CSV table of C-alpha atoms and ligand atoms in Angstrom, one decimal:
chain,number,residue,atom,x,y,z
A,1,MET,CA,-57.2,-48.8,-74.1
A,2,SER,CA,-60.3,-50.4,-75.2
A,3,LYS,CA,-63.2,-47.9,-74.9
A,4,LEU,CA,-65.4,-48.7,-72.0
A,5,PRO,CA,-69.2,-48.3,-72.4
A,6,ASN,CA,-69.8,-45.4,-70.1
A,7,GLU,CA,-67.5,-42.4,-70.4
A,8,ALA,CA,-69.5,-40.1,-68.3
A,9,PHE,CA,-67.0,-40.2,-65.5
A,10,ARG,CA,-64.7,-37.9,-67.8
A,11,ASP,CA,-67.2,-35.2,-67.4
A,12,THR,CA,-66.8,-34.7,-63.7
A,13,ILE,CA,-64.5,-35.4,-60.9
A,14,GLY,CA,-65.4,-37.5,-57.8
A,15,THR,CA,-65.3,-34.9,-55.2
A,16,ILE,CA,-67.8,-32.4,-56.8
A,17,ASP,CA,-71.5,-33.4,-57.0
A,18,GLU,CA,-73.8,-32.4,-60.1
A,19,GLU,CA,-74.6,-29.0,-58.8
A,20,GLY,CA,-70.8,-28.4,-58.5
A,21,LYS,CA,-70.7,-28.5,-54.7
A,22,ARG,CA,-67.9,-30.1,-52.7
A,23,LYS,CA,-68.7,-33.8,-52.2
A,24,PHE,CA,-66.8,-35.0,-49.1
A,25,ILE,CA,-65.2,-38.6,-49.6
A,26,PHE,CA,-65.4,-41.1,-46.8
A,27,PRO,CA,-63.1,-43.8,-48.0
A,28,LYS,CA,-63.2,-47.3,-46.4
A,29,LYS,CA,-60.3,-47.7,-44.0
A,30,PRO,CA,-57.6,-49.5,-46.2
A,31,SER,CA,-55.8,-52.7,-45.1
A,32,GLY,CA,-53.7,-55.2,-46.5
A,33,LYS,CA,-50.1,-55.9,-47.7
A,34,PHE,CA,-49.3,-52.5,-49.6
A,35,TYR,CA,-51.1,-50.5,-46.9
A,36,ASP,CA,-48.7,-52.1,-44.4
A,37,TYR,CA,-45.6,-51.4,-46.5
A,38,ARG,CA,-47.0,-47.9,-46.9
A,39,LYS,CA,-47.3,-47.5,-43.2
A,40,TRP,CA,-43.6,-48.3,-42.7
A,41,VAL,CA,-42.4,-46.1,-45.5
A,42,SER,CA,-44.4,-43.4,-44.1
A,43,TYR,CA,-43.0,-43.6,-40.5
A,44,PHE,CA,-39.4,-43.7,-42.1
A,45,LEU,CA,-40.1,-40.7,-44.2
A,46,LEU,CA,-41.8,-38.7,-41.5
A,47,ILE,CA,-38.8,-39.4,-39.1
A,48,ILE,CA,-36.7,-37.9,-42.1
A,49,LEU,CA,-39.0,-35.0,-42.6
A,50,VAL,CA,-39.2,-33.9,-39.0
A,51,ALA,CA,-35.3,-34.7,-38.3
A,52,ASN,CA,-33.9,-33.1,-41.6
A,53,PRO,CA,-33.8,-29.4,-40.3
A,54,PHE,CA,-32.1,-30.6,-36.9
A,55,ILE,CA,-29.5,-32.6,-38.4
A,56,LYS,CA,-26.0,-30.9,-38.9
A,57,VAL,CA,-23.3,-31.9,-41.2
A,58,ASN,CA,-20.1,-30.1,-40.7
A,59,GLY,CA,-21.9,-27.5,-38.5
A,60,ASN,CA,-24.4,-26.8,-41.6
A,61,GLN,CA,-28.1,-27.8,-41.4
A,62,PHE,CA,-28.7,-30.8,-43.4
A,63,MET,CA,-31.8,-29.4,-45.3
A,64,MET,CA,-32.4,-25.5,-45.3
A,65,PHE,CA,-34.5,-23.5,-47.6
A,66,ASN,CA,-34.1,-19.9,-46.4
A,67,ILE,CA,-35.8,-18.0,-49.1
A,68,LEU,CA,-35.9,-14.6,-47.3
A,69,GLU,CA,-31.9,-14.6,-46.9
A,70,ARG,CA,-31.5,-16.6,-50.2
A,71,ARG,CA,-29.4,-19.1,-48.3
A,72,PHE,CA,-30.0,-22.9,-49.1
A,73,ASN,CA,-28.4,-26.1,-47.6
A,74,ILE,CA,-29.0,-29.3,-49.4
A,75,PHE,CA,-27.6,-32.5,-48.0
A,76,GLY,CA,-25.4,-30.3,-45.8
A,77,PHE,CA,-23.8,-28.4,-48.5
A,78,PRO,CA,-24.5,-24.6,-48.1
A,79,PHE,CA,-25.6,-22.4,-51.2
A,80,TRP,CA,-25.1,-18.9,-51.1
A,81,PRO,CA,-26.8,-16.5,-53.5
A,82,GLN,CA,-23.4,-16.8,-55.5
A,83,ASP,CA,-23.9,-20.6,-55.8
A,84,PHE,CA,-27.5,-20.1,-57.2
A,85,TYR,CA,-26.7,-21.7,-60.5
A,86,ILE,CA,-25.7,-24.9,-58.5
A,87,PHE,CA,-28.9,-24.7,-56.7
A,88,VAL,CA,-30.9,-24.2,-59.8
A,89,LEU,CA,-29.0,-27.2,-61.5
A,90,PHE,CA,-29.8,-29.2,-58.4
A,91,MET,CA,-33.4,-28.5,-58.9
A,92,ILE,CA,-33.4,-29.4,-62.6
A,93,VAL,CA,-31.7,-32.7,-61.7
A,94,GLY,CA,-34.5,-33.2,-59.3
A,95,VAL,CA,-37.2,-32.4,-61.8
A,96,VAL,CA,-35.5,-34.8,-64.6
A,97,PHE,CA,-35.3,-37.4,-61.9
A,98,VAL,CA,-39.0,-37.0,-61.0
A,99,ILE,CA,-39.8,-37.1,-64.9
A,100,LEU,CA,-37.8,-40.2,-65.4
A,101,PHE,CA,-39.4,-41.8,-62.4
A,102,THR,CA,-42.9,-40.9,-63.4
A,103,VAL,CA,-42.3,-42.2,-67.0
A,104,ILE,CA,-41.3,-45.6,-65.7
A,105,PHE,CA,-43.2,-45.9,-62.4
A,106,GLY,CA,-46.2,-43.7,-63.0
A,107,ARG,CA,-47.2,-41.7,-60.0
A,108,ILE,CA,-45.4,-43.9,-57.3
A,109,PHE,CA,-44.2,-40.7,-55.9
A,110,CYS,CA,-47.7,-39.5,-55.1
A,111,GLY,CA,-48.8,-42.6,-53.4
A,112,TRP,CA,-45.6,-43.3,-51.5
A,113,ILE,CA,-43.4,-40.3,-51.0
A,114,CYS,CA,-45.4,-37.1,-51.4
A,115,PRO,CA,-45.8,-35.5,-47.9
A,116,GLN,CA,-49.3,-34.5,-48.6
A,117,THR,CA,-50.4,-38.0,-49.1
A,118,ILE,CA,-48.4,-39.2,-46.2
A,119,PHE,CA,-49.8,-36.6,-43.8
A,120,LEU,CA,-53.4,-37.0,-45.3
A,121,GLU,CA,-53.8,-40.7,-45.7
A,122,LEU,CA,-51.5,-42.0,-43.0
A,123,VAL,CA,-51.6,-39.6,-40.3
A,124,PHE,CA,-54.8,-37.4,-40.3
A,125,ARG,CA,-57.1,-40.1,-41.8
A,126,ARG,CA,-55.9,-42.6,-39.4
A,127,ILE,CA,-56.7,-40.3,-36.6
A,128,GLU,CA,-60.0,-39.8,-38.2
A,129,TYR,CA,-60.7,-43.6,-38.4
A,130,TRP,CA,-59.6,-44.0,-34.8
A,131,ILE,CA,-62.2,-41.2,-33.4
A,132,GLU,CA,-65.0,-41.5,-36.0
A,133,GLY,CA,-64.7,-45.2,-37.1
A,134,ASP,CA,-64.6,-46.6,-40.6
A,135,ARG,CA,-66.5,-45.4,-43.8
A,136,GLY,CA,-70.1,-46.3,-42.6
A,137,ALA,CA,-69.6,-44.7,-39.1
A,138,GLN,CA,-68.1,-41.6,-40.7
A,139,ILE,CA,-71.1,-41.2,-43.0
A,140,ARG,CA,-73.6,-41.7,-40.3
A,141,LEU,CA,-71.9,-39.2,-38.1
A,142,SER,CA,-71.6,-36.5,-40.7
A,143,LYS,CA,-75.3,-36.8,-41.4
A,144,GLN,CA,-76.5,-37.0,-37.7
A,145,GLU,CA,-77.6,-33.9,-35.8
A,146,TRP,CA,-75.1,-31.9,-33.6
A,147,ASN,CA,-75.6,-34.0,-30.4
A,148,GLU,CA,-73.1,-34.4,-27.5
A,149,ASP,CA,-71.5,-37.5,-29.2
A,150,LYS,CA,-71.0,-35.5,-32.5
A,151,ILE,CA,-69.7,-32.4,-30.9
A,152,LYS,CA,-67.2,-34.7,-28.6
A,153,LYS,CA,-66.0,-36.6,-31.8
A,154,LYS,CA,-65.7,-33.8,-34.1
A,155,GLY,CA,-64.3,-31.4,-31.5
A,156,PHE,CA,-61.6,-33.8,-30.5
A,157,LYS,CA,-60.5,-34.6,-34.1
A,158,TRP,CA,-60.3,-30.9,-34.9
A,159,PHE,CA,-58.2,-30.1,-31.7
A,160,LEU,CA,-55.8,-33.0,-32.5
A,161,PHE,CA,-55.6,-31.9,-36.2
A,162,LEU,CA,-54.8,-28.3,-35.1
A,163,LEU,CA,-52.0,-29.3,-32.8
A,164,ILE,CA,-50.5,-31.7,-35.7
A,165,SER,CA,-50.8,-28.7,-38.0
A,166,PHE,CA,-49.0,-26.4,-35.5
A,167,ALA,CA,-46.3,-29.0,-35.1
A,168,ILE,CA,-46.0,-29.3,-39.0
A,169,ALA,CA,-45.8,-25.4,-39.3
A,170,ASN,CA,-42.9,-25.5,-36.8
A,171,VAL,CA,-41.0,-28.1,-38.7
A,172,PHE,CA,-41.8,-26.2,-41.9
A,173,LEU,CA,-40.4,-23.0,-40.3
A,174,ALA,CA,-37.4,-24.8,-39.2
A,175,TYR,CA,-36.7,-25.6,-42.9
A,176,LEU,CA,-37.3,-21.8,-43.7
A,177,ILE,CA,-35.5,-20.0,-41.1
A,178,GLY,CA,-33.2,-22.7,-39.8
A,179,SER,CA,-33.7,-24.7,-36.7
A,180,ASP,CA,-31.4,-22.9,-34.6
A,181,ALA,CA,-33.2,-19.6,-35.2
A,182,LEU,CA,-36.4,-21.5,-34.5
A,183,ILE,CA,-35.2,-22.9,-31.1
A,184,GLN,CA,-33.8,-19.5,-30.3
A,185,MET,CA,-37.2,-17.9,-30.9
A,186,ILE,CA,-38.9,-20.4,-28.8
A,187,GLU,CA,-36.4,-19.8,-25.9
A,188,ASP,CA,-36.9,-16.1,-26.3
A,189,GLY,CA,-40.7,-16.4,-25.9
A,190,PRO,CA,-43.4,-15.2,-28.7
A,191,GLU,CA,-43.5,-11.8,-27.4
A,192,THR,CA,-40.0,-10.9,-28.9
A,193,HIS,CA,-40.8,-12.5,-32.2
A,194,THR,CA,-44.3,-11.3,-33.1
A,195,SER,CA,-43.6,-11.5,-37.0
A,196,THR,CA,-42.6,-15.2,-36.8
A,197,LEU,CA,-45.6,-15.9,-34.4
A,198,ILE,CA,-47.8,-14.4,-37.3
A,199,ALA,CA,-46.2,-16.4,-39.8
A,200,LEU,CA,-46.4,-19.7,-37.6
A,201,SER,CA,-50.0,-18.8,-37.1
A,202,ILE,CA,-50.6,-18.4,-41.0
A,203,PHE,CA,-48.8,-21.7,-41.8
A,204,THR,CA,-50.9,-23.5,-39.0
A,205,GLY,CA,-54.1,-22.2,-40.6
A,206,VAL,CA,-53.0,-23.3,-44.0
A,207,PHE,CA,-52.0,-26.8,-43.0
A,208,TYR,CA,-55.2,-27.0,-40.9
A,209,PHE,CA,-57.5,-25.9,-43.9
A,210,ILE,CA,-55.7,-28.4,-46.2
A,211,PHE,CA,-56.1,-31.4,-43.9
A,212,VAL,CA,-59.4,-30.6,-42.4
A,213,TRP,CA,-61.3,-29.3,-45.6
A,214,PHE,CA,-59.2,-29.2,-48.9
A,215,ARG,CA,-57.6,-32.6,-48.5
A,216,GLU,CA,-57.6,-34.5,-51.8
A,217,GLN,CA,-58.4,-31.5,-53.8
A,218,VAL,CA,-54.8,-30.6,-53.6
A,219,CYS,CA,-53.8,-33.7,-55.8
A,220,ILE,CA,-56.7,-33.3,-58.0
A,221,ILE,CA,-56.8,-29.5,-58.5
A,222,ALA,CA,-53.8,-27.7,-57.3
A,223,CYS,CA,-50.8,-29.9,-57.7
A,224,PRO,CA,-48.9,-29.1,-60.9
A,225,TYR,CA,-47.2,-32.5,-60.9
A,226,GLY,CA,-50.4,-34.1,-61.0
A,227,ARG,CA,-51.5,-32.0,-63.8
A,228,LEU,CA,-48.3,-33.3,-65.9
A,229,GLN,CA,-49.3,-36.9,-65.8
A,230,GLY,CA,-51.1,-36.8,-69.1
A,231,VAL,CA,-47.9,-35.9,-70.7
A,232,LEU,CA,-45.5,-37.9,-68.8
A,233,LEU,CA,-47.3,-41.3,-68.8
A,234,ASP,CA,-47.7,-43.6,-71.7
A,235,ASN,CA,-48.8,-47.1,-72.4
A,236,LYS,CA,-45.6,-48.4,-71.1
A,237,SER,CA,-45.7,-46.6,-67.7
A,238,ILE,CA,-46.4,-48.8,-64.8
A,239,ASN,CA,-49.3,-47.7,-62.9
A,240,VAL,CA,-52.0,-48.9,-60.4
A,241,ALA,CA,-54.2,-50.5,-63.1
A,242,TYR,CA,-57.3,-52.5,-63.5
A,243,ASP,CA,-56.9,-55.4,-65.5
A,244,PHE,CA,-59.7,-54.9,-67.8
A,245,VAL,CA,-59.1,-57.9,-70.0
A,246,ARG,CA,-59.4,-60.2,-67.2
A,247,GLY,CA,-62.1,-58.2,-65.3
A,248,GLU,CA,-64.5,-57.7,-68.2
A,249,LYS,CA,-63.8,-60.9,-70.5
A,250,GLU,CA,-66.6,-61.4,-73.3
A,251,GLU,CA,-69.5,-60.7,-71.1
A,252,GLY,CA,-68.3,-58.0,-68.8
A,253,ARG,CA,-68.2,-57.6,-65.0
A,254,ALA,CA,-71.0,-59.4,-63.0
A,255,LYS,CA,-72.1,-60.0,-59.5
A,256,PHE,CA,-70.7,-63.2,-58.0
A,257,ASN,CA,-72.9,-66.1,-57.9
A,258,LYS,CA,-71.8,-69.0,-55.8
A,259,GLN,CA,-73.9,-71.6,-57.9
A,260,GLU,CA,-72.4,-70.9,-61.2
A,261,ASP,CA,-69.1,-72.0,-62.7
A,262,ARG,CA,-68.1,-68.4,-63.7
A,263,ALA,CA,-65.2,-69.6,-66.0
A,264,SER,CA,-67.6,-71.1,-68.3
A,265,THR,CA,-70.1,-68.2,-68.4
A,266,GLY,CA,-67.8,-65.6,-70.1
A,267,LYS,CA,-68.3,-63.1,-67.3
A,268,GLY,CA,-65.2,-61.3,-66.2
A,269,ASP,CA,-63.4,-61.6,-62.9
A,270,CYS,CA,-64.7,-58.5,-61.6
A,271,ILE,CA,-67.6,-59.1,-59.3
A,272,ASP,CA,-68.7,-55.5,-59.4
A,273,CYS,CA,-68.6,-55.3,-55.5
A,274,LYS,CA,-67.4,-51.6,-55.7
A,275,GLN,CA,-65.1,-52.0,-53.0
A,276,CYS,CA,-62.2,-50.4,-54.9
A,277,VAL,CA,-64.4,-47.4,-55.4
A,278,ASN,CA,-65.3,-47.4,-51.6
A,279,VAL,CA,-61.7,-47.3,-50.5
A,280,CYS,CA,-60.4,-44.9,-52.9
A,281,PRO,CA,-59.4,-41.7,-51.2
A,282,THR,CA,-59.9,-39.5,-54.5
A,283,GLY,CA,-63.5,-41.1,-55.1
A,284,ILE,CA,-62.7,-42.7,-58.4
A,285,ASP,CA,-63.4,-45.9,-60.1
A,286,ILE,CA,-60.2,-47.3,-61.2
A,287,ARG,CA,-62.0,-49.7,-63.5
A,288,ASN,CA,-62.5,-46.6,-65.9
A,289,GLY,CA,-58.7,-46.6,-66.5
A,290,THR,CA,-55.9,-44.4,-65.6
A,291,GLN,CA,-57.4,-41.0,-64.4
A,292,LEU,CA,-55.9,-37.8,-63.4
A,293,GLU,CA,-57.3,-38.3,-59.9
A,294,CYS,CA,-55.5,-41.4,-59.2
A,295,VAL,CA,-52.6,-41.0,-56.8
A,296,ASN,CA,-51.5,-44.6,-57.0
A,297,CYS,CA,-52.1,-45.1,-53.4
A,298,THR,CA,-52.6,-49.0,-53.9
A,299,ALA,CA,-55.7,-49.0,-51.6
A,300,CYS,CA,-57.6,-50.5,-54.3
A,301,ILE,CA,-55.1,-53.1,-55.0
A,302,ASP,CA,-55.5,-54.3,-51.3
A,303,GLU,CA,-59.1,-54.1,-51.4
A,304,CYS,CA,-59.5,-56.2,-54.4
A,305,ASP,CA,-57.2,-58.8,-53.5
A,306,VAL,CA,-59.2,-59.4,-50.5
A,307,ILE,CA,-62.4,-59.8,-52.6
A,308,MET,CA,-60.6,-62.0,-55.1
A,309,GLU,CA,-59.4,-64.3,-52.3
A,310,SER,CA,-62.9,-64.5,-50.7
A,311,VAL,CA,-64.4,-65.6,-54.1
A,312,GLY,CA,-61.5,-67.9,-55.0
A,313,LEU,CA,-60.2,-66.0,-57.9
A,314,PRO,CA,-56.6,-65.1,-58.3
A,315,LYS,CA,-55.5,-61.9,-57.0
A,316,GLY,CA,-54.1,-59.1,-58.9
A,317,LEU,CA,-57.2,-58.0,-60.8
A,318,ILE,CA,-55.9,-54.5,-59.8
A,319,ARG,CA,-52.1,-54.3,-59.7
A,320,TYR,CA,-49.2,-52.5,-60.8
A,321,ALA,CA,-48.9,-52.9,-64.6
A,322,SER,CA,-48.6,-50.9,-67.7
A,323,GLU,CA,-51.4,-50.7,-70.2
A,324,ASP,CA,-49.4,-52.6,-72.8
A,325,GLU,CA,-48.7,-55.5,-70.2
A,326,ILE,CA,-52.4,-55.7,-69.6
A,327,GLU,CA,-53.7,-55.3,-73.2
A,328,LYS,CA,-50.9,-57.0,-75.1
A,329,LYS,CA,-49.1,-59.2,-72.4
A,330,GLU,CA,-46.1,-57.3,-73.1
A,331,PRO,CA,-43.4,-57.4,-70.5
A,332,PHE,CA,-41.7,-54.3,-69.1
A,333,LYS,CA,-39.3,-52.6,-71.6
A,334,PHE,CA,-36.8,-49.9,-71.0
A,335,THR,CA,-38.0,-47.8,-73.9
A,336,ALA,CA,-36.0,-45.0,-76.0
A,337,ARG,CA,-37.7,-42.2,-74.1
A,338,MET,CA,-36.8,-43.8,-70.8
A,339,LYS,CA,-33.0,-44.2,-72.1
A,340,GLY,CA,-33.1,-40.5,-73.3
A,341,TYR,CA,-34.3,-39.3,-69.9
A,342,SER,CA,-31.7,-41.5,-68.2
A,343,ALA,CA,-28.9,-40.1,-70.5
A,344,ILE,CA,-29.9,-36.6,-69.6
A,345,LEU,CA,-30.0,-37.3,-66.0
A,346,LEU,CA,-26.5,-38.9,-66.0
A,347,ILE,CA,-25.2,-35.8,-67.7
A,348,LEU,CA,-26.6,-33.5,-65.4
A,349,VAL,CA,-25.5,-35.3,-62.3
A,350,GLY,CA,-22.1,-35.5,-63.7
A,351,ILE,CA,-22.0,-31.4,-64.3
A,352,LEU,CA,-23.6,-31.1,-60.8
A,353,THR,CA,-20.9,-33.3,-59.0
A,354,GLY,CA,-18.2,-31.4,-60.8
A,355,LEU,CA,-19.5,-28.3,-59.8
A,356,LEU,CA,-19.9,-29.2,-56.3
A,357,PHE,CA,-16.2,-30.4,-56.2
A,358,LEU,CA,-15.0,-27.1,-57.8
A,359,ARG,CA,-17.0,-24.9,-55.6
A,360,THR,CA,-14.8,-22.8,-53.5
A,361,GLU,CA,-15.3,-22.4,-49.7
A,362,VAL,CA,-14.3,-19.0,-49.8
A,363,GLU,CA,-15.2,-16.2,-52.5
A,364,ALA,CA,-13.5,-12.9,-53.0
A,365,VAL,CA,-14.9,-10.7,-55.5
A,366,ILE,CA,-13.1,-7.6,-56.3
A,367,LEU,CA,-14.6,-5.2,-58.7
A,368,ARG,CA,-13.7,-1.8,-60.0
A,369,LEU,CA,-16.1,1.0,-58.6
A,370,PRO,CA,-18.6,1.7,-61.4
A,371,GLY,CA,-18.0,5.0,-63.2
A,372,GLN,CA,-14.7,5.6,-62.0
A,373,LEU,CA,-11.6,5.7,-64.2
A,374,PHE,CA,-8.2,6.4,-62.6
A,375,GLU,CA,-6.4,9.0,-60.9
A,376,HIS,CA,-2.8,10.3,-61.2
A,377,LYS,CA,-0.8,10.4,-58.0
A,378,GLY,CA,2.5,11.5,-58.9
A,379,ASP,CA,4.1,8.7,-61.0
A,380,ASN,CA,1.4,6.5,-59.7
A,381,ILE,CA,-2.1,5.6,-61.2
A,382,SER,CA,-4.6,4.7,-58.6
A,383,ASN,CA,-7.9,2.7,-59.1
A,384,ILE,CA,-10.6,2.2,-56.9
A,385,TYR,CA,-12.5,-1.1,-56.1
A,386,THR,CA,-15.1,-2.7,-54.2
A,387,TYR,CA,-14.5,-6.0,-52.5
A,388,LYS,CA,-16.6,-8.8,-50.9
A,389,VAL,CA,-15.2,-11.8,-49.1
A,390,ILE,CA,-17.7,-14.5,-48.4
A,391,ASN,CA,-16.9,-17.1,-45.8
A,392,LYS,CA,-18.8,-20.1,-46.7
A,393,THR,CA,-16.9,-22.3,-43.8
A,394,ASN,CA,-17.9,-22.9,-40.5
A,395,ASN,CA,-14.8,-21.2,-39.0
A,396,ASP,CA,-14.4,-17.5,-38.3
A,397,PHE,CA,-11.6,-15.8,-40.6
A,398,LYS,CA,-9.9,-13.5,-38.1
A,399,ASP,CA,-7.0,-11.9,-40.0
A,400,ILE,CA,-7.8,-11.4,-43.7
A,401,HIS,CA,-5.7,-9.3,-45.8
A,402,PHE,CA,-5.0,-9.0,-49.7
A,403,GLU,CA,-1.7,-9.2,-51.5
A,404,LEU,CA,-1.0,-7.9,-55.1
A,405,VAL,CA,1.0,-10.7,-57.0
A,406,GLY,CA,3.0,-10.4,-60.4
A,407,ILE,CA,3.4,-6.7,-60.2
A,408,LYS,CA,4.6,-4.1,-57.7
A,409,GLY,CA,2.2,-2.0,-56.2
A,410,THR,CA,0.3,-0.9,-53.1
A,411,LEU,CA,-3.0,-2.1,-52.0
A,412,LYS,CA,-4.9,-0.2,-49.3
A,413,LEU,CA,-8.3,-0.9,-47.9
A,414,VAL,CA,-10.4,2.0,-46.6
A,415,GLY,CA,-10.4,1.7,-42.8
A,416,ASN,CA,-8.9,-1.4,-41.2
A,417,GLN,CA,-6.3,-3.2,-43.2
A,418,HIS,CA,-7.1,-6.7,-41.6
A,419,LEU,CA,-10.5,-7.8,-41.7
A,420,LYS,CA,-12.7,-10.3,-39.8
A,421,VAL,CA,-15.2,-12.7,-41.4
A,422,VAL,CA,-17.3,-14.7,-39.3
A,423,LYS,CA,-18.4,-18.1,-40.2
A,424,GLN,CA,-21.0,-18.4,-42.9
A,425,GLY,CA,-20.8,-14.6,-42.8
A,426,MET,CA,-19.6,-11.8,-45.3
A,427,SER,CA,-17.4,-8.6,-45.4
A,428,SER,CA,-17.4,-6.0,-47.9
A,429,GLY,CA,-15.7,-2.7,-48.5
A,430,THR,CA,-13.7,-0.4,-50.7
A,431,MET,CA,-9.9,-0.5,-51.5
A,432,PHE,CA,-7.3,1.5,-53.5
A,433,ILE,CA,-4.7,0.0,-55.6
A,434,GLU,CA,-1.7,2.3,-56.8
A,435,ILE,CA,0.9,1.3,-59.5
A,436,ASN,CA,3.7,3.2,-60.9
A,437,GLN,CA,2.7,4.0,-64.4
A,438,ASN,CA,6.2,2.8,-65.8
A,439,LEU,CA,5.2,-0.7,-64.7
A,440,LEU,CA,2.1,-0.7,-66.9
A,441,GLU,CA,2.2,-2.2,-70.2
A,442,SER,CA,-1.4,-1.4,-71.2
A,443,ASP,CA,-4.3,0.6,-70.6
A,444,LYS,CA,-6.0,-2.2,-69.1
A,445,THR,CA,-3.9,-4.5,-67.0
A,446,LYS,CA,-4.9,-7.8,-65.5
A,447,LEU,CA,-4.3,-8.0,-61.9
A,448,LYS,CA,-4.0,-11.1,-59.6
A,449,ILE,CA,-4.9,-10.6,-55.9
A,450,GLU,CA,-4.2,-13.1,-53.2
A,451,VAL,CA,-6.3,-13.4,-50.0
A,452,TYR,CA,-4.9,-14.5,-46.9
A,453,ASP,CA,-6.3,-15.5,-43.5
A,454,GLY,CA,-3.0,-15.0,-41.5
A,455,ASN,CA,-0.3,-16.7,-43.4
A,456,LYS,CA,-2.7,-19.2,-45.2
A,457,LYS,CA,-3.9,-18.4,-48.8
A,458,ILE,CA,-7.7,-18.8,-48.9
A,459,GLU,CA,-8.4,-17.5,-52.4
A,460,THR,CA,-7.1,-15.8,-55.5
A,461,SER,CA,-9.1,-13.2,-57.3
A,462,THR,CA,-8.7,-11.3,-60.5
A,463,THR,CA,-9.6,-7.8,-61.6
A,464,SER,CA,-8.5,-5.1,-64.1
A,465,PHE,CA,-6.4,-1.9,-63.7
A,466,LEU,CA,-7.3,1.0,-65.8
A,467,SER,CA,-4.6,3.6,-66.8
A,468,PRO,CA,-4.0,6.4,-69.6
A,469,ARG,CA,-3.6,5.1,-73.1
A,470,SER,CA,-0.1,6.4,-73.4
A,471,PHE,CA,1.2,2.8,-74.5
A,472,ASP,CA,-0.3,3.0,-78.0
B,501,SF4,S1,-62.7,-54.6,-55.9
B,501,SF4,FE1,-62.3,-55.8,-57.6
B,501,SF4,S2,-63.8,-57.2,-57.8
B,501,SF4,FE2,-64.8,-55.5,-56.6
B,501,SF4,S3,-65.4,-54.0,-58.0
B,501,SF4,FE3,-63.3,-53.4,-57.6
B,501,SF4,S4,-62.2,-54.5,-59.2
B,501,SF4,FE4,-64.1,-55.4,-59.3
B,502,SF4,S1,-57.8,-45.5,-57.8
B,502,SF4,FE1,-56.7,-46.9,-56.5
B,502,SF4,S2,-54.6,-46.3,-56.3
B,502,SF4,FE2,-55.9,-44.7,-57.4
B,502,SF4,S3,-56.2,-43.3,-55.7
B,502,SF4,FE3,-58.0,-44.7,-55.8
B,502,SF4,S4,-57.6,-46.2,-54.5
B,502,SF4,FE4,-55.6,-45.0,-54.7
């Protein structure tokens, strides 16, 4: 990009003053085509976000991230700790998708999809505009003494913010521990679930702090995705951008003068009204070029379009465009970098789909007890094993038993010979296998064990059987 005369903006961020103190931003209330679209997208996404933990697919919560029990449901697929590799791959696919998306469309995710932006800009700030009024009224209110009017407005706003933070904390908890568990806890009452109540209070406090005070600092300082923009974006990425060629022309930006024929003066189309700055929720001036703080919220596009219309100039001085499109008039191209990321994404999605289809609903793990060799029992050799049967289905297994196949021998569980494994549950224990030593052909025989629920075979597992080295 051509170098703009004043680069001082690079030394500071819009939300910190010269003394290093927090500077609160009072953005003008956005309005316009993109803001309306964003409102509809936000309603849709908020419904999905709130409904997700309460939707069930085949009895499984649609989305669940139970970190404590290491159980995750994604799109209704339950992932156990044993499926962790699939979950990790799922996350990698997500990251590559976001990278590809960012390389092509810049920070479109931040402006349109990110829950932080949606809650801050399209929930909390809208309440703020409703109670405190637009930018000017908010600035006046913040400067005025604590009189009755200010106490009422601020108190009401903070009360509503607290209620919404509490509601968000509940939804967050439903993702973490599961909606069934959350509903059960609500029915039982808070006194029987003190630890959950403490967690809920902490989450509420965190959300309240973020939306009342920390706000856009999340995007500017804390968000790792925001920090990655510098490496992901290039001149071909589409971003909310100021058309500096048109806006500055030969003579630079200048105030609008009704009396002059602007086209003949060489002045740029930007009339320096600063409305794009006033409306920006991160307090930046988009005319300085692509900046880390810009969350691509499109508010400046809408605002500038209104100004351009009012002075009879074409809209789109600020618009979605790549730097090459603005500077070299190059149309969008699917670059080699984009092709590379797309290819990686396709391969990963292919592997993930394959793994999802190959993933078994029942898992039986039979392992020799560590440190134990074998035992002679007359003509028989005995090995001891631990077993684990995981039921990932939504049906209880009421009559699980094991059968040795391909070789004659006995298999005995310690305790009950027939197991029960409840849905989404696990059963584990110890078993002995005894085989006549004349039947063994090596000191380490591979065994195949079938697992049945009643008469139905549900899984086949393998393990090894040790015996003396008398076969050499
Ligand atoms: S809103 Fe448009 S015309 Fe006004 S300062 Fe911003 S870019 Fe220039
Ligand atoms: S510069 Fe424009 S798109 Fe970027 S955050 Fe500010 S208002 Fe939103």
